[in-house]
């Protein structure tokens, strides 16, 4: 067995959340650290979000620490050079020479959708190969705003995403009454899995259907249909080779009065939190076994791992 915990690279390609829309106001500048890189994210005065590599090409200041937005540009705190959303230097406030075309910063593809700010990551810098789907229920009057939770977990995206198809662990680790039977299908970067589950709520046990739709490893929708419909947006973004930033954002369909929506919605949130906190010590300490020894009672783990391969440009690379 390999001495490494993982036999795949740390940063699979895809769309990954780096923030929430409502946490980035116009003129706000925020440093980011993902994929082992340093970046700066800002919102211009007109409301556009831009993500650039962090360092100023002049003398290397990090634009996320003291940088300011002026109109549609970000201004470096060190000597006040300005850069636009495309990373081009637009102004040097002293000196008389023409601005060098080399005075530019690499930019990231950004989308702002479903209340999330997401960037495209590709190990070789290729343009986006698929789009993030619109979650129509988000922002709809029949649904609550996001209830959010966040964790920093010492594992990799692929390991966490395997949770959905690992049916046996739901009973033995999470204590669910039965082992859900999952059906799984894939279509390009999308994986869908459906299972049934029984959840304990203040109103007693509720039988529900769980539909998972994963777009690569960065954006997963989990729809729980039962007494109250709930949707979980699950985002996992690699910080570096060791850690992932995990954000859970829940919306609940309003029905039967606010207290019922709140009661059952919160029971669902607590149940998912409880399960995640049981998963974390497993993920933080396990290693990726390849090939695994499976029993016929296991979920579609082999099929899941075949789907995973498309997100690596070199799936056999050692860390
Ligand atoms: S380091 Fe940014 S302007 Fe000098
Ligand atoms: Fe789990």
PDB file of C-alpha atoms and ligand atoms in Angstrom:
ATOM      1  CA  UNK A   1       0.000   0.000   0.000  1.00  0.00           C
ATOM      2  CA  UNK A   2       1.223   3.471  -0.838  1.00  0.00           C
ATOM      3  CA  UNK A   3       2.747   5.478   1.982  1.00  0.00           C
ATOM      4  CA  UNK A   4       0.717   8.523   0.932  1.00  0.00           C
ATOM      5  CA  UNK A   5      -2.796   9.132   2.262  1.00  0.00           C
ATOM      6  CA  UNK A   6      -4.057   9.971  -1.220  1.00  0.00           C
ATOM      7  CA  UNK A   7      -3.256   8.578  -4.642  1.00  0.00           C
ATOM      8  CA  UNK A   8      -4.758  11.529  -6.544  1.00  0.00           C
ATOM      9  CA  UNK A   9      -3.730  15.194  -6.859  1.00  0.00           C
ATOM     10  CA  UNK A  10      -5.119  17.771  -4.410  1.00  0.00           C
ATOM     11  CA  UNK A  11      -6.889  20.149  -6.805  1.00  0.00           C
ATOM     12  CA  UNK A  12      -9.399  18.553  -9.203  1.00  0.00           C
ATOM     13  CA  UNK A  13     -10.805  20.840 -11.913  1.00  0.00           C
ATOM     14  CA  UNK A  14     -14.223  22.468 -11.488  1.00  0.00           C
ATOM     15  CA  UNK A  15     -16.202  25.365 -10.037  1.00  0.00           C
ATOM     16  CA  UNK A  16     -15.584  26.103  -6.367  1.00  0.00           C
ATOM     17  CA  UNK A  17     -17.170  28.503  -3.899  1.00  0.00           C
ATOM     18  CA  UNK A  18     -14.900  31.225  -2.526  1.00  0.00           C
ATOM     19  CA  UNK A  19     -17.524  33.382  -0.816  1.00  0.00           C
ATOM     20  CA  UNK A  20     -21.160  34.432  -0.439  1.00  0.00           C
ATOM     21  CA  UNK A  21     -22.599  37.300  -2.507  1.00  0.00           C
ATOM     22  CA  UNK A  22     -23.989  39.084   0.540  1.00  0.00           C
ATOM     23  CA  UNK A  23     -20.606  39.054   2.259  1.00  0.00           C
ATOM     24  CA  UNK A  24     -18.933  41.111  -0.477  1.00  0.00           C
ATOM     25  CA  UNK A  25     -20.301  44.651  -0.643  1.00  0.00           C
ATOM     26  CA  UNK A  26     -19.410  47.145  -3.388  1.00  0.00           C
ATOM     27  CA  UNK A  27     -15.848  48.470  -2.824  1.00  0.00           C
ATOM     28  CA  UNK A  28     -14.978  45.592  -0.494  1.00  0.00           C
ATOM     29  CA  UNK A  29     -11.587  43.898  -0.968  1.00  0.00           C
ATOM     30  CA  UNK A  30     -10.900  40.451   0.526  1.00  0.00           C
ATOM     31  CA  UNK A  31      -7.773  38.246   0.509  1.00  0.00           C
ATOM     32  CA  UNK A  32      -8.390  34.593  -0.446  1.00  0.00           C
ATOM     33  CA  UNK A  33      -6.328  31.451  -0.107  1.00  0.00           C
ATOM     34  CA  UNK A  34      -7.415  28.411  -2.131  1.00  0.00           C
ATOM     35  CA  UNK A  35      -5.717  25.745  -4.297  1.00  0.00           C
ATOM     36  CA  UNK A  36      -2.455  26.576  -2.522  1.00  0.00           C
ATOM     37  CA  UNK A  37      -2.581  30.069  -4.121  1.00  0.00           C
ATOM     38  CA  UNK A  38      -3.061  33.581  -2.814  1.00  0.00           C
ATOM     39  CA  UNK A  39      -5.728  35.716  -4.466  1.00  0.00           C
ATOM     40  CA  UNK A  40      -7.633  38.935  -4.018  1.00  0.00           C
ATOM     41  CA  UNK A  41     -11.384  39.273  -4.501  1.00  0.00           C
ATOM     42  CA  UNK A  42     -13.166  42.624  -4.805  1.00  0.00           C
ATOM     43  CA  UNK A  43     -16.477  44.104  -5.852  1.00  0.00           C
ATOM     44  CA  UNK A  44     -16.311  47.233  -7.979  1.00  0.00           C
ATOM     45  CA  UNK A  45     -18.501  50.281  -7.444  1.00  0.00           C
ATOM     46  CA  UNK A  46     -20.858  49.078 -10.197  1.00  0.00           C
ATOM     47  CA  UNK A  47     -21.173  45.688  -8.432  1.00  0.00           C
ATOM     48  CA  UNK A  48     -18.970  43.427 -10.545  1.00  0.00           C
ATOM     49  CA  UNK A  49     -16.989  40.735  -8.701  1.00  0.00           C
ATOM     50  CA  UNK A  50     -13.405  40.106  -9.746  1.00  0.00           C
ATOM     51  CA  UNK A  51     -10.795  37.636  -8.517  1.00  0.00           C
ATOM     52  CA  UNK A  52      -7.122  38.236  -9.347  1.00  0.00           C
ATOM     53  CA  UNK A  53      -3.887  36.637  -8.228  1.00  0.00           C
ATOM     54  CA  UNK A  54      -2.851  38.407  -5.046  1.00  0.00           C
ATOM     55  CA  UNK A  55       0.482  39.986  -5.876  1.00  0.00           C
ATOM     56  CA  UNK A  56       1.126  43.332  -7.494  1.00  0.00           C
ATOM     57  CA  UNK A  57       3.552  42.972 -10.461  1.00  0.00           C
ATOM     58  CA  UNK A  58       5.291  46.218  -9.436  1.00  0.00           C
ATOM     59  CA  UNK A  59       6.985  45.243  -6.174  1.00  0.00           C
ATOM     60  CA  UNK A  60       4.827  42.424  -4.908  1.00  0.00           C
ATOM     61  CA  UNK A  61       2.360  43.815  -2.385  1.00  0.00           C
ATOM     62  CA  UNK A  62      -0.650  41.586  -1.643  1.00  0.00           C
ATOM     63  CA  UNK A  63      -3.657  43.547  -2.953  1.00  0.00           C
ATOM     64  CA  UNK A  64      -5.948  41.862  -0.424  1.00  0.00           C
ATOM     65  CA  UNK A  65      -4.240  43.598   2.505  1.00  0.00           C
ATOM     66  CA  UNK A  66      -4.934  47.317   2.260  1.00  0.00           C
ATOM     67  CA  UNK A  67      -5.967  47.402  -1.419  1.00  0.00           C
ATOM     68  CA  UNK A  68      -8.938  49.670  -2.169  1.00  0.00           C
ATOM     69  CA  UNK A  69     -11.538  49.853  -4.934  1.00  0.00           C
ATOM     70  CA  UNK A  70     -11.692  53.019  -7.027  1.00  0.00           C
ATOM     71  CA  UNK A  71     -14.509  52.884  -9.553  1.00  0.00           C
ATOM     72  CA  UNK A  72     -13.951  49.650 -11.506  1.00  0.00           C
ATOM     73  CA  UNK A  73     -10.314  49.253 -10.465  1.00  0.00           C
ATOM     74  CA  UNK A  74      -8.420  47.993  -7.442  1.00  0.00           C
ATOM     75  CA  UNK A  75      -5.609  50.192  -6.107  1.00  0.00           C
ATOM     76  CA  UNK A  76      -2.470  48.698  -4.642  1.00  0.00           C
ATOM     77  CA  UNK A  77      -1.759  49.901  -1.077  1.00  0.00           C
ATOM     78  CA  UNK A  78       2.037  50.093  -1.613  1.00  0.00           C
ATOM     79  CA  UNK A  79       2.538  52.663  -4.452  1.00  0.00           C
ATOM     80  CA  UNK A  80      -1.060  53.208  -5.659  1.00  0.00           C
ATOM     81  CA  UNK A  81      -0.852  51.502  -9.070  1.00  0.00           C
ATOM     82  CA  UNK A  82      -4.353  50.571 -10.262  1.00  0.00           C
ATOM     83  CA  UNK A  83      -5.600  47.408 -11.967  1.00  0.00           C
ATOM     84  CA  UNK A  84      -8.922  46.662 -13.664  1.00  0.00           C
ATOM     85  CA  UNK A  85     -11.057  43.502 -13.473  1.00  0.00           C
ATOM     86  CA  UNK A  86      -9.055  42.013 -16.365  1.00  0.00           C
ATOM     87  CA  UNK A  87      -5.886  42.470 -14.333  1.00  0.00           C
ATOM     88  CA  UNK A  88      -4.421  45.195 -16.597  1.00  0.00           C
ATOM     89  CA  UNK A  89      -2.609  48.104 -14.996  1.00  0.00           C
ATOM     90  CA  UNK A  90      -4.644  51.242 -15.755  1.00  0.00           C
ATOM     91  CA  UNK A  91      -2.717  53.870 -13.825  1.00  0.00           C
ATOM     92  CA  UNK A  92       0.714  54.598 -12.367  1.00  0.00           C
ATOM     93  CA  UNK A  93       0.318  57.828 -10.398  1.00  0.00           C
ATOM     94  CA  UNK A  94       3.952  58.962 -10.877  1.00  0.00           C
ATOM     95  CA  UNK A  95       6.586  58.596 -13.607  1.00  0.00           C
ATOM     96  CA  UNK A  96       6.102  59.618 -17.231  1.00  0.00           C
ATOM     97  CA  UNK A  97       6.699  56.412 -19.228  1.00  0.00           C
ATOM     98  CA  UNK A  98       3.915  54.467 -20.892  1.00  0.00           C
ATOM     99  CA  UNK A  99       2.600  51.656 -18.653  1.00  0.00           C
ATOM    100  CA  UNK A 100       4.350  48.394 -19.473  1.00  0.00           C
ATOM    101  CA  UNK A 101       2.015  45.728 -20.923  1.00  0.00           C
ATOM    102  CA  UNK A 102       3.776  43.353 -18.542  1.00  0.00           C
ATOM    103  CA  UNK A 103       2.108  45.195 -15.660  1.00  0.00           C
ATOM    104  CA  UNK A 104      -0.753  42.762 -15.465  1.00  0.00           C
ATOM    105  CA  UNK A 105      -2.107  40.240 -13.001  1.00  0.00           C
ATOM    106  CA  UNK A 106      -3.581  36.824 -13.795  1.00  0.00           C
ATOM    107  CA  UNK A 107      -7.353  36.722 -13.414  1.00  0.00           C
ATOM    108  CA  UNK A 108      -9.759  33.963 -12.427  1.00  0.00           C
ATOM    109  CA  UNK A 109     -13.057  33.012 -14.086  1.00  0.00           C
ATOM    110  CA  UNK A 110     -15.780  34.040 -11.618  1.00  0.00           C
ATOM    111  CA  UNK A 111     -19.526  33.426 -11.503  1.00  0.00           C
ATOM    112  CA  UNK A 112     -21.961  34.819  -9.018  1.00  0.00           C
ATOM    113  CA  UNK A 113     -24.952  32.494  -8.893  1.00  0.00           C
ATOM    114  CA  UNK A 114     -27.343  31.140  -6.250  1.00  0.00           C
ATOM    115  CA  UNK A 115     -25.986  33.664  -3.739  1.00  0.00           C
ATOM    116  CA  UNK A 116     -22.508  32.155  -4.071  1.00  0.00           C
ATOM    117  CA  UNK A 117     -19.300  33.510  -5.561  1.00  0.00           C
ATOM    118  CA  UNK A 118     -17.495  30.720  -7.382  1.00  0.00           C
ATOM    119  CA  UNK A 119     -14.222  30.469  -9.295  1.00  0.00           C
ATOM    120  CA  UNK A 120     -13.153  28.008 -11.954  1.00  0.00           C
ATOM    121  CA  UNK A 121     -10.047  25.994 -11.219  1.00  0.00           C
ATOM    122  CA  UNK A 122      -8.172  24.009 -13.850  1.00  0.00           C
ATOM    123  CA  UNK A 123      -4.665  22.664 -13.189  1.00  0.00           C
ATOM    124  CA  UNK A 124      -3.484  23.747 -16.666  1.00  0.00           C
ATOM    125  CA  UNK A 125      -5.404  27.017 -16.715  1.00  0.00           C
ATOM    126  CA  UNK A 126      -8.022  25.926 -19.286  1.00  0.00           C
ATOM    127  CA  UNK A 127     -11.314  27.822 -19.637  1.00  0.00           C
ATOM    128  CA  UNK A 128     -14.513  26.553 -17.952  1.00  0.00           C
ATOM    129  CA  UNK A 129     -15.758  23.256 -19.392  1.00  0.00           C
ATOM    130  CA  UNK A 130     -19.228  23.334 -17.817  1.00  0.00           C
ATOM    131  CA  UNK A 131     -21.599  25.758 -16.090  1.00  0.00           C
ATOM    132  CA  UNK A 132     -23.023  26.014 -12.590  1.00  0.00           C
ATOM    133  CA  UNK A 133     -26.803  25.381 -12.720  1.00  0.00           C
ATOM    134  CA  UNK A 134     -29.309  27.872 -11.345  1.00  0.00           C
ATOM    135  CA  UNK A 135     -31.014  26.834  -8.119  1.00  0.00           C
ATOM    136  CA  UNK A 136     -34.487  28.239  -8.795  1.00  0.00           C
ATOM    137  CA  UNK A 137     -35.663  27.849  -5.215  1.00  0.00           C
ATOM    138  CA  UNK A 138     -32.911  30.168  -3.935  1.00  0.00           C
ATOM    139  CA  UNK A 139     -34.329  33.643  -3.324  1.00  0.00           C
ATOM    140  CA  UNK A 140     -37.881  32.446  -4.049  1.00  0.00           C
ATOM    141  CA  UNK A 141     -40.535  33.731  -1.634  1.00  0.00           C
ATOM    142  CA  UNK A 142     -41.674  30.183  -0.781  1.00  0.00           C
ATOM    143  CA  UNK A 143     -38.221  29.347   0.582  1.00  0.00           C
ATOM    144  CA  UNK A 144     -36.223  30.627   3.551  1.00  0.00           C
ATOM    145  CA  UNK A 145     -32.875  32.437   3.150  1.00  0.00           C
ATOM    146  CA  UNK A 146     -29.682  30.405   3.635  1.00  0.00           C
ATOM    147  CA  UNK A 147     -28.878  28.974   7.045  1.00  0.00           C
ATOM    148  CA  UNK A 148     -25.117  28.441   6.847  1.00  0.00           C
ATOM    149  CA  UNK A 149     -22.475  26.302   8.534  1.00  0.00           C
ATOM    150  CA  UNK A 150     -18.735  26.096   7.877  1.00  0.00           C
ATOM    151  CA  UNK A 151     -15.864  23.730   8.718  1.00  0.00           C
ATOM    152  CA  UNK A 152     -12.183  23.351   7.884  1.00  0.00           C
ATOM    153  CA  UNK A 153     -11.481  19.662   7.273  1.00  0.00           C
ATOM    154  CA  UNK A 154      -8.142  17.907   6.747  1.00  0.00           C
ATOM    155  CA  UNK A 155      -9.071  15.866   3.688  1.00  0.00           C
ATOM    156  CA  UNK A 156      -9.635  16.159  -0.069  1.00  0.00           C
ATOM    157  CA  UNK A 157     -12.752  16.773  -2.165  1.00  0.00           C
ATOM    158  CA  UNK A 158     -12.979  13.295  -3.628  1.00  0.00           C
ATOM    159  CA  UNK A 159     -12.931  11.649  -0.205  1.00  0.00           C
ATOM    160  CA  UNK A 160     -15.791  13.790   1.102  1.00  0.00           C
ATOM    161  CA  UNK A 161     -17.919  13.351  -2.015  1.00  0.00           C
ATOM    162  CA  UNK A 162     -17.678   9.553  -1.712  1.00  0.00           C
ATOM    163  CA  UNK A 163     -19.985   9.900   1.329  1.00  0.00           C
ATOM    164  CA  UNK A 164     -23.123  10.028  -0.886  1.00  0.00           C
ATOM    165  CA  UNK A 165     -22.528   6.618  -2.475  1.00  0.00           C
ATOM    166  CA  UNK A 166     -21.096   4.875   0.607  1.00  0.00           C
ATOM    167  CA  UNK A 167     -24.443   3.478   1.724  1.00  0.00           C
ATOM    168  CA  UNK A 168     -23.161   1.145   4.456  1.00  0.00           C
ATOM    169  CA  UNK A 169     -21.625   3.907   6.594  1.00  0.00           C
ATOM    170  CA  UNK A 170     -25.004   5.624   7.100  1.00  0.00           C
ATOM    171  CA  UNK A 171     -26.115   2.790   9.351  1.00  0.00           C
ATOM    172  CA  UNK A 172     -22.805   1.888  11.026  1.00  0.00           C
ATOM    173  CA  UNK A 173     -21.310   5.371  11.496  1.00  0.00           C
ATOM    174  CA  UNK A 174     -24.378   7.613  11.560  1.00  0.00           C
ATOM    175  CA  UNK A 175     -26.792   5.157  13.174  1.00  0.00           C
ATOM    176  CA  UNK A 176     -29.589   5.535  10.627  1.00  0.00           C
ATOM    177  CA  UNK A 177     -32.223   2.811  11.020  1.00  0.00           C
ATOM    178  CA  UNK A 178     -31.473   1.116   7.759  1.00  0.00           C
ATOM    179  CA  UNK A 179     -28.834   1.180   5.088  1.00  0.00           C
ATOM    180  CA  UNK A 180     -30.291   3.420   2.386  1.00  0.00           C
ATOM    181  CA  UNK A 181     -30.341   1.832  -1.039  1.00  0.00           C
ATOM    182  CA  UNK A 182     -28.863   4.294  -3.469  1.00  0.00           C
ATOM    183  CA  UNK A 183     -29.301   4.427  -7.198  1.00  0.00           C
ATOM    184  CA  UNK A 184     -26.659   6.386  -9.016  1.00  0.00           C
ATOM    185  CA  UNK A 185     -26.262   7.751 -12.519  1.00  0.00           C
ATOM    186  CA  UNK A 186     -23.732  10.010 -14.195  1.00  0.00           C
ATOM    187  CA  UNK A 187     -23.836  12.402 -17.110  1.00  0.00           C
ATOM    188  CA  UNK A 188     -20.524  14.120 -17.870  1.00  0.00           C
ATOM    189  CA  UNK A 189     -19.516  16.175 -14.817  1.00  0.00           C
ATOM    190  CA  UNK A 190     -22.856  15.490 -13.096  1.00  0.00           C
ATOM    191  CA  UNK A 191     -23.518  12.610 -10.727  1.00  0.00           C
ATOM    192  CA  UNK A 192     -26.997  11.917  -9.384  1.00  0.00           C
ATOM    193  CA  UNK A 193     -27.809   9.610  -6.508  1.00  0.00           C
ATOM    194  CA  UNK A 194     -31.151   8.905  -4.914  1.00  0.00           C
ATOM    195  CA  UNK A 195     -31.861   7.179  -1.626  1.00  0.00           C
ATOM    196  CA  UNK A 196     -34.547   6.968   1.023  1.00  0.00           C
ATOM    197  CA  UNK A 197     -33.946   7.690   4.671  1.00  0.00           C
ATOM    198  CA  UNK A 198     -35.700   8.000   8.017  1.00  0.00           C
ATOM    199  CA  UNK A 199     -34.964  11.142  10.004  1.00  0.00           C
ATOM    200  CA  UNK A 200     -35.745  11.894  13.645  1.00  0.00           C
ATOM    201  CA  UNK A 201     -37.511  15.245  14.092  1.00  0.00           C
ATOM    202  CA  UNK A 202     -39.511  16.922  16.893  1.00  0.00           C
ATOM    203  CA  UNK A 203     -42.588  15.616  15.043  1.00  0.00           C
ATOM    204  CA  UNK A 204     -41.349  12.001  15.210  1.00  0.00           C
ATOM    205  CA  UNK A 205     -39.665   9.872  12.554  1.00  0.00           C
ATOM    206  CA  UNK A 206     -40.034  11.215   9.048  1.00  0.00           C
ATOM    207  CA  UNK A 207     -39.467   9.118   5.991  1.00  0.00           C
ATOM    208  CA  UNK A 208     -37.842  11.079   3.221  1.00  0.00           C
ATOM    209  CA  UNK A 209     -36.263  10.848  -0.203  1.00  0.00           C
ATOM    210  CA  UNK A 210     -32.757  12.226  -0.639  1.00  0.00           C
ATOM    211  CA  UNK A 211     -31.704  13.383  -4.099  1.00  0.00           C
ATOM    212  CA  UNK A 212     -28.074  14.296  -4.599  1.00  0.00           C
ATOM    213  CA  UNK A 213     -26.830  16.188  -7.660  1.00  0.00           C
ATOM    214  CA  UNK A 214     -23.089  16.751  -7.695  1.00  0.00           C
ATOM    215  CA  UNK A 215     -21.416  18.969 -10.293  1.00  0.00           C
ATOM    216  CA  UNK A 216     -17.856  17.802  -9.925  1.00  0.00           C
ATOM    217  CA  UNK A 217     -16.559  18.139  -6.388  1.00  0.00           C
ATOM    218  CA  UNK A 218     -17.268  21.815  -5.717  1.00  0.00           C
ATOM    219  CA  UNK A 219     -21.038  22.203  -5.937  1.00  0.00           C
ATOM    220  CA  UNK A 220     -23.524  19.611  -4.685  1.00  0.00           C
ATOM    221  CA  UNK A 221     -27.264  20.005  -4.186  1.00  0.00           C
ATOM    222  CA  UNK A 222     -28.934  17.664  -1.721  1.00  0.00           C
ATOM    223  CA  UNK A 223     -32.726  17.780  -1.904  1.00  0.00           C
ATOM    224  CA  UNK A 224     -34.573  16.222   0.987  1.00  0.00           C
ATOM    225  CA  UNK A 225     -38.254  15.641   0.306  1.00  0.00           C
ATOM    226  CA  UNK A 226     -40.276  14.632   3.345  1.00  0.00           C
ATOM    227  CA  UNK A 227     -42.545  16.422   5.786  1.00  0.00           C
ATOM    228  CA  UNK A 228     -40.799  19.672   4.839  1.00  0.00           C
ATOM    229  CA  UNK A 229     -38.718  20.097   1.698  1.00  0.00           C
ATOM    230  CA  UNK A 230     -35.153  21.161   2.371  1.00  0.00           C
ATOM    231  CA  UNK A 231     -32.240  21.829   0.021  1.00  0.00           C
ATOM    232  CA  UNK A 232     -28.621  21.756   1.073  1.00  0.00           C
ATOM    233  CA  UNK A 233     -25.991  23.446  -1.079  1.00  0.00           C
ATOM    234  CA  UNK A 234     -22.778  21.711  -0.206  1.00  0.00           C
ATOM    235  CA  UNK A 235     -19.545  23.407  -1.308  1.00  0.00           C
ATOM    236  CA  UNK A 236     -16.076  22.082  -0.729  1.00  0.00           C
ATOM    237  CA  UNK A 237     -13.054  24.123  -1.834  1.00  0.00           C
ATOM    238  CA  UNK A 238      -9.475  22.946  -1.407  1.00  0.00           C
ATOM    239  CA  UNK A 239      -7.413  25.435   0.613  1.00  0.00           C
ATOM    240  CA  UNK A 240      -4.106  23.632   0.146  1.00  0.00           C
ATOM    241  CA  UNK A 241      -2.858  20.050  -0.156  1.00  0.00           C
ATOM    242  CA  UNK A 242      -4.083  19.292   3.375  1.00  0.00           C
ATOM    243  CA  UNK A 243      -7.283  21.215   4.087  1.00  0.00           C
ATOM    244  CA  UNK A 244     -10.687  21.883   2.558  1.00  0.00           C
ATOM    245  CA  UNK A 245     -13.070  24.744   3.289  1.00  0.00           C
ATOM    246  CA  UNK A 246     -16.531  23.206   3.694  1.00  0.00           C
ATOM    247  CA  UNK A 247     -19.659  25.369   3.522  1.00  0.00           C
ATOM    248  CA  UNK A 248     -23.190  24.064   3.994  1.00  0.00           C
ATOM    249  CA  UNK A 249     -26.063  26.386   3.032  1.00  0.00           C
ATOM    250  CA  UNK A 250     -29.621  25.235   3.719  1.00  0.00           C
ATOM    251  CA  UNK A 251     -32.947  26.557   2.465  1.00  0.00           C
ATOM    252  CA  UNK A 252     -36.287  25.242   3.702  1.00  0.00           C
ATOM    253  CA  UNK A 253     -39.650  25.410   1.939  1.00  0.00           C
ATOM    254  CA  UNK A 254     -42.105  27.468   3.969  1.00  0.00           C
ATOM    255  CA  UNK A 255     -45.191  25.482   4.843  1.00  0.00           C
ATOM    256  CA  UNK A 256     -47.623  25.151   7.746  1.00  0.00           C
ATOM    257  CA  UNK A 257     -46.530  28.331   9.481  1.00  0.00           C
ATOM    258  CA  UNK A 258     -43.126  29.686  10.414  1.00  0.00           C
ATOM    259  CA  UNK A 259     -42.622  27.638  13.567  1.00  0.00           C
ATOM    260  CA  UNK A 260     -43.135  24.324  11.757  1.00  0.00           C
ATOM    261  CA  UNK A 261     -40.828  25.337   8.910  1.00  0.00           C
ATOM    262  CA  UNK A 262     -38.250  26.437  11.447  1.00  0.00           C
ATOM    263  CA  UNK A 263     -38.649  23.388  13.702  1.00  0.00           C
ATOM    264  CA  UNK A 264     -38.349  20.768  10.994  1.00  0.00           C
ATOM    265  CA  UNK A 265     -35.865  22.770   8.950  1.00  0.00           C
ATOM    266  CA  UNK A 266     -33.594  23.114  11.967  1.00  0.00           C
ATOM    267  CA  UNK A 267     -33.991  19.419  12.802  1.00  0.00           C
ATOM    268  CA  UNK A 268     -32.722  18.647   9.318  1.00  0.00           C
ATOM    269  CA  UNK A 269     -29.805  21.060   9.697  1.00  0.00           C
ATOM    270  CA  UNK A 270     -28.887  19.490  13.054  1.00  0.00           C
ATOM    271  CA  UNK A 271     -29.092  15.970  11.620  1.00  0.00           C
ATOM    272  CA  UNK A 272     -26.769  16.838   8.727  1.00  0.00           C
ATOM    273  CA  UNK A 273     -24.381  18.610  11.119  1.00  0.00           C
ATOM    274  CA  UNK A 274     -24.408  15.587  13.419  1.00  0.00           C
ATOM    275  CA  UNK A 275     -23.566  13.274  10.514  1.00  0.00           C
ATOM    276  CA  UNK A 276     -20.794  15.552   9.232  1.00  0.00           C
ATOM    277  CA  UNK A 277     -19.199  15.736  12.649  1.00  0.00           C
ATOM    278  CA  UNK A 278     -19.139  11.938  12.750  1.00  0.00           C
ATOM    279  CA  UNK A 279     -17.571  11.841   9.281  1.00  0.00           C
ATOM    280  CA  UNK A 280     -14.834  14.398  10.050  1.00  0.00           C
ATOM    281  CA  UNK A 281     -12.603  12.238  12.324  1.00  0.00           C
ATOM    282  CA  UNK A 282     -12.862   9.412   9.768  1.00  0.00           C
ATOM    283  CA  UNK A 283     -11.914  11.671   6.844  1.00  0.00           C
ATOM    284  CA  UNK A 284      -9.137  13.469   8.710  1.00  0.00           C
ATOM    285  CA  UNK A 285      -7.378  10.223   9.562  1.00  0.00           C
ATOM    286  CA  UNK A 286      -8.270   7.703   6.845  1.00  0.00           C
ATOM    287  CA  UNK A 287      -6.302   6.928   3.737  1.00  0.00           C
ATOM    288  CA  UNK A 288      -7.650   6.404   0.251  1.00  0.00           C
ATOM    289  CA  UNK A 289      -7.564   2.667  -0.438  1.00  0.00           C
ATOM    290  CA  UNK A 290      -7.165   1.870  -4.111  1.00  0.00           C
ATOM    291  CA  UNK A 291      -8.432  -0.558  -5.131  1.00  0.00           C
ATOM    292  CA  UNK A 292     -10.741  -1.070  -2.138  1.00  0.00           C
ATOM    293  CA  UNK A 293     -11.952  -4.492  -1.010  1.00  0.00           C
ATOM    294  CA  UNK A 294     -15.722  -4.215  -1.380  1.00  0.00           C
ATOM    295  CA  UNK A 295     -18.661  -6.364  -0.310  1.00  0.00           C
ATOM    296  CA  UNK A 296     -21.787  -6.800  -2.431  1.00  0.00           C
ATOM    297  CA  UNK A 297     -23.668  -4.763   0.202  1.00  0.00           C
ATOM    298  CA  UNK A 298     -21.566  -1.657  -0.482  1.00  0.00           C
ATOM    299  CA  UNK A 299     -22.892   1.222  -2.546  1.00  0.00           C
ATOM    300  CA  UNK A 300     -21.721   2.064  -6.096  1.00  0.00           C
ATOM    301  CA  UNK A 301     -18.220   3.080  -5.004  1.00  0.00           C
ATOM    302  CA  UNK A 302     -16.438   1.679  -8.068  1.00  0.00           C
ATOM    303  CA  UNK A 303     -18.789   3.522 -10.408  1.00  0.00           C
ATOM    304  CA  UNK A 304     -18.282   6.726  -8.407  1.00  0.00           C
ATOM    305  CA  UNK A 305     -14.505   6.480  -8.703  1.00  0.00           C
ATOM    306  CA  UNK A 306     -14.695   6.024 -12.469  1.00  0.00           C
ATOM    307  CA  UNK A 307     -16.753   9.258 -12.623  1.00  0.00           C
ATOM    308  CA  UNK A 308     -14.093  11.014 -10.491  1.00  0.00           C
ATOM    309  CA  UNK A 309     -11.312  10.461 -13.032  1.00  0.00           C
ATOM    310  CA  UNK A 310     -12.524  13.194 -15.424  1.00  0.00           C
ATOM    311  CA  UNK A 311     -11.664  15.903 -12.854  1.00  0.00           C
ATOM    312  CA  UNK A 312      -7.947  15.162 -12.887  1.00  0.00           C
ATOM    313  CA  UNK A 313      -5.652  15.899 -15.781  1.00  0.00           C
ATOM    314  CA  UNK A 314      -3.207  13.335 -14.407  1.00  0.00           C
ATOM    315  CA  UNK A 315      -5.193  10.893 -12.252  1.00  0.00           C
ATOM    316  CA  UNK A 316      -2.154   8.769 -11.451  1.00  0.00           C
ATOM    317  CA  UNK A 317       0.067  11.587 -10.252  1.00  0.00           C
ATOM    318  CA  UNK A 318       1.396  11.077  -6.761  1.00  0.00           C
ATOM    319  CA  UNK A 319       0.995  13.975  -4.318  1.00  0.00           C
TER     320      UNK A 319
HETATM  321  S1  LIG B   1       3.783  47.038  -5.125  1.00  0.00           S
HETATM  322 FE1  LIG B   1       1.875  47.563  -5.919  1.00  0.00          FE
HETATM  323  S2  LIG B   1       2.131  49.580  -6.584  1.00  0.00           S
HETATM  324 FE2  LIG B   1       4.072  49.039  -5.880  1.00  0.00          FE
HETATM  325 FE1  LIG B   2     -21.333  10.446   6.256  1.00  0.00          FE
END
